[in-house]
Amino acid sequence: KQEVTQIPAALSVPEGENLVLNCSFTDSAIYNLQWFRQDPGKGLTSLLLIQSSQREQTSGRLNASLDKSSGRSTLYIAASQPGDSATYLCAVTQGGSEKLVFGKGTKLTVNP
Amino acid sequence: EPEVTQTPSHQVTQMGQEVILRCVPISNHLYFYWYRQILGQKVEFLVSFYNNEISEKSEIFDDQFSVERPDGSNFTLKIRSTKLEDSAMYFCASSENYPGANVLTFGAGSRLTVL
């Protein structure tokens, strides 16, 4: 059974700092991996989607990497801003299944 | 930008009552999903729906749950006889294609409180 773990559970940084969020999964036979952002009381916003054949994806100040063989992904946020404060979720899909398996998330606070 | 719309945003109900949560997916999307998140816990998959039938469901999605796409635009989740442990945020999502190929677009969620 696939398990997704995110470390740290919470992170507080000063504005402008570069930071890395970590995601690990137990079954490396994934189809893709997605990073989502969740704001309090709101839905999930997809940030980046990495297919299993890819090593990384970039969108603006965000860069996600995938090491499928070791069961790890990282989300790098450059020059963090207070508006980046949210919970970041990692989720994977596996071949033959439509469901996303989520981690518990990392709650990020960027202090002005 | 197209959105997935969910109603109600918050519903309070008594244990044993039936609840229907409604979703309007993005119009050209073909795959529809319900997920839930109990407070402080992970987002969990409930069910996926394609071509007017359930394509996959989790062990959570037992006989008290059902889904329907009654009119080609709405996608509903019905809980027949609510339990205290059904209290959660319920998220609807849709995707244009098989989720491996495309991102899922999530709605803002419906918070269900069972008393």
Coordinates of C-alpha atoms in Angstrom, one line a residue:
Chain A
K1 CA 0.0 0.0 0.0
Q2 CA 1.4 3.4 -1.0
E3 CA 2.3 5.7 1.8
V4 CA 3.3 9.3 1.3
T5 CA 5.3 11.2 3.9
Q6 CA 6.1 14.9 4.0
I7 CA 8.8 16.5 6.1
P8 CA 8.8 18.8 7.9
A9 CA 5.2 19.1 9.1
A10 CA 5.7 22.8 9.6
L11 CA 8.2 25.4 8.5
S12 CA 8.6 29.0 9.4
V13 CA 11.0 31.2 7.4
P14 CA 11.8 34.9 7.0
E15 CA 10.8 36.5 3.7
G16 CA 13.3 36.2 0.9
E17 CA 14.7 32.9 2.0
N18 CA 15.0 29.9 -0.4
L19 CA 13.5 26.7 1.0
V20 CA 13.0 23.0 0.3
L21 CA 10.0 20.9 1.1
N22 CA 10.4 17.1 1.1
C23 CA 8.1 14.3 0.0
S24 CA 8.8 10.6 0.1
F25 CA 6.7 7.6 -1.1
T26 CA 7.1 3.9 -0.3
D27 CA 6.2 2.4 -3.7
S28 CA 8.4 3.7 -6.5
A29 CA 6.1 2.4 -9.2
I30 CA 4.3 5.7 -9.6
Y31 CA 2.7 7.2 -12.7
N32 CA 3.1 10.8 -11.7
L33 CA 3.6 13.1 -8.7
Q34 CA 1.8 16.4 -8.1
W35 CA 2.5 19.2 -5.7
F36 CA -0.6 21.2 -4.5
R37 CA -1.1 24.3 -2.4
Q38 CA -3.9 24.4 0.2
D39 CA -5.0 27.7 1.7
P40 CA -7.0 27.6 5.0
G41 CA -10.6 26.7 4.4
K42 CA -10.1 26.4 0.6
G43 CA -9.5 23.8 -2.0
L44 CA -6.3 22.5 -3.5
T45 CA -4.5 24.3 -6.2
S46 CA -2.2 22.2 -8.4
L47 CA 1.3 23.7 -8.6
L48 CA 3.4 21.2 -10.6
L49 CA 2.9 17.8 -12.2
I50 CA 5.9 15.6 -12.8
Q51 CA 5.5 12.5 -14.9
S52 CA 7.4 9.4 -13.8
S53 CA 9.7 9.7 -16.8
Q54 CA 10.7 13.3 -15.8
R55 CA 13.3 14.5 -13.4
E56 CA 11.9 18.0 -12.7
Q57 CA 9.4 20.7 -13.5
T58 CA 9.6 24.4 -13.1
S59 CA 7.0 27.1 -12.7
G60 CA 8.1 30.6 -11.8
R61 CA 9.8 30.5 -8.5
L62 CA 8.9 26.8 -7.9
N63 CA 11.0 23.9 -9.0
A64 CA 10.0 20.3 -8.2
S65 CA 12.3 17.4 -8.7
L66 CA 11.6 13.7 -8.7
D67 CA 13.9 10.7 -7.9
K68 CA 11.6 7.9 -8.6
S69 CA 14.0 5.1 -7.7
S70 CA 14.6 6.5 -4.3
G71 CA 11.0 7.4 -3.7
R72 CA 11.6 11.1 -3.2
S73 CA 10.5 14.5 -4.5
T74 CA 11.4 18.0 -3.4
L75 CA 9.7 21.3 -3.9
Y76 CA 12.1 24.2 -4.0
I77 CA 10.7 27.7 -3.5
A78 CA 13.0 30.6 -4.4
A79 CA 12.9 34.0 -2.7
S80 CA 9.9 33.2 -0.5
Q81 CA 7.1 35.7 0.0
P82 CA 4.4 36.1 2.7
G83 CA 1.9 35.1 0.0
D84 CA 3.5 31.7 -0.2
S85 CA 2.2 30.9 3.3
A86 CA 0.0 27.9 2.9
T87 CA 0.0 24.1 3.3
Y88 CA 1.9 22.3 0.5
L89 CA 0.7 18.8 -0.3
C90 CA 2.4 16.1 -2.3
A91 CA 0.4 13.4 -4.0
V92 CA 1.2 10.4 -6.3
T93 CA -0.8 8.2 -8.7
Q94 CA 0.1 4.7 -9.7
G95 CA -0.4 2.8 -12.9
G96 CA -3.8 1.2 -13.1
S97 CA -5.3 3.5 -10.5
E98 CA -7.0 6.9 -10.9
K99 CA -6.6 7.9 -7.3
L100 CA -4.2 10.4 -5.8
V101 CA -2.5 9.3 -2.6
F102 CA -1.7 12.4 -0.5
G103 CA 0.9 13.2 2.1
K104 CA -0.2 15.1 5.2
G105 CA 1.4 18.3 4.0
T106 CA 3.9 20.9 5.1
K107 CA 2.5 24.0 6.6
L108 CA 4.7 26.9 5.5
T109 CA 4.7 30.3 7.1
V110 CA 6.8 33.1 5.5
N111 CA 7.3 36.0 7.9
P112 CA 7.5 39.6 6.6
Chain B
E1 CA -10.1 30.5 -15.5
P2 CA -12.5 27.6 -15.3
E3 CA -13.5 26.5 -11.8
V4 CA -15.0 23.6 -10.1
T5 CA -17.9 24.8 -8.0
Q6 CA -19.2 23.1 -4.9
T7 CA -22.4 23.7 -2.8
P8 CA -23.1 24.1 0.0
S9 CA -19.9 25.5 1.4
H10 CA -20.9 24.3 4.9
Q11 CA -23.7 22.0 6.0
V12 CA -24.6 21.0 9.5
T13 CA -26.8 17.9 9.9
Q14 CA -28.0 15.5 12.5
M15 CA -26.7 12.0 12.7
G16 CA -28.7 9.6 10.6
Q17 CA -29.9 12.3 8.1
E18 CA -29.2 12.1 4.4
V19 CA -26.9 14.7 2.9
I20 CA -26.3 15.6 -0.8
L21 CA -23.2 17.5 -1.7
R22 CA -23.2 19.1 -5.2
C23 CA -20.5 19.9 -7.6
V24 CA -20.3 21.5 -11.0
P25 CA -17.2 20.3 -12.7
I26 CA -15.4 22.1 -15.5
S27 CA -17.5 21.7 -18.7
N28 CA -15.1 19.9 -21.0
H29 CA -13.8 17.6 -18.3
L30 CA -14.6 13.9 -18.5
Y31 CA -13.3 12.5 -15.2
F32 CA -14.9 13.4 -11.8
Y33 CA -13.8 12.6 -8.3
W34 CA -14.7 13.0 -4.7
Y35 CA -12.1 13.3 -1.9
R36 CA -12.5 14.0 1.7
Q37 CA -10.3 15.5 4.4
I38 CA -11.0 14.9 8.1
L39 CA -9.7 17.7 10.2
G40 CA -6.0 17.4 10.8
Q41 CA -5.7 14.3 8.5
K42 CA -4.6 13.5 5.0
V43 CA -6.8 14.1 1.9
E44 CA -8.4 10.7 1.1
F45 CA -9.7 9.4 -2.2
L46 CA -13.4 8.3 -2.2
V47 CA -14.5 7.7 -5.7
S48 CA -13.8 8.4 -9.4
F49 CA -16.5 8.6 -12.1
Y50 CA -16.2 8.3 -15.8
N51 CA -18.6 7.7 -18.6
N52 CA -21.6 7.8 -16.2
E53 CA -20.3 5.1 -14.0
I54 CA -18.0 4.6 -11.0
S55 CA -14.5 3.7 -12.3
E56 CA -12.8 3.3 -9.0
K57 CA -13.7 3.5 -5.3
S58 CA -11.9 3.3 -2.0
E59 CA -12.8 1.1 1.0
I60 CA -14.2 4.2 2.6
F61 CA -16.9 4.4 -0.1
D62 CA -19.3 1.9 1.3
D63 CA -23.0 1.3 0.7
Q64 CA -24.0 4.5 2.5
F65 CA -22.3 6.6 -0.2
S66 CA -23.5 7.1 -3.8
V67 CA -22.6 9.4 -6.7
E68 CA -24.6 10.6 -9.6
R69 CA -24.4 12.9 -12.6
P70 CA -28.1 13.5 -13.0
D71 CA -28.1 16.2 -15.7
G72 CA -24.8 16.3 -17.5
S73 CA -23.5 19.2 -15.5
N74 CA -23.9 18.5 -11.8
F75 CA -22.0 15.7 -10.0
T76 CA -23.4 14.8 -6.6
L77 CA -22.3 12.8 -3.6
K78 CA -25.0 11.4 -1.4
I79 CA -24.5 10.1 2.1
R80 CA -27.6 8.1 3.1
S81 CA -27.4 8.0 6.8
T82 CA -24.7 10.3 8.2
K83 CA -22.4 9.3 11.1
L84 CA -20.4 11.4 13.4
E85 CA -17.2 10.2 11.6
D86 CA -18.5 11.5 8.3
S87 CA -17.7 15.0 9.5
A88 CA -15.0 16.3 7.1
M89 CA -14.3 18.6 4.2
Y90 CA -15.5 17.0 1.0
F91 CA -13.7 18.0 -2.2
C92 CA -14.9 17.5 -5.7
A93 CA -12.4 17.4 -8.6
S94 CA -12.4 17.0 -12.3
S95 CA -9.9 16.4 -15.0
E96 CA -9.9 16.6 -18.8
N97 CA -8.2 13.3 -19.3
Y98 CA -7.0 10.3 -17.3
P99 CA -5.4 11.7 -14.1
G100 CA -2.0 10.4 -15.1
A101 CA -1.9 12.8 -18.0
N102 CA -3.5 15.9 -16.6
V103 CA -3.7 17.8 -13.4
L104 CA -6.9 17.6 -11.3
T105 CA -8.8 20.8 -10.7
F106 CA -10.3 20.9 -7.2
G107 CA -13.3 22.8 -5.9
A108 CA -13.2 24.8 -2.7
G109 CA -14.9 22.1 -0.7
S110 CA -18.0 21.5 1.3
R111 CA -17.6 21.2 5.0
L112 CA -19.9 18.7 6.6
T113 CA -20.6 18.7 10.3
V114 CA -22.5 15.8 11.7
L115 CA -24.0 16.4 15.2

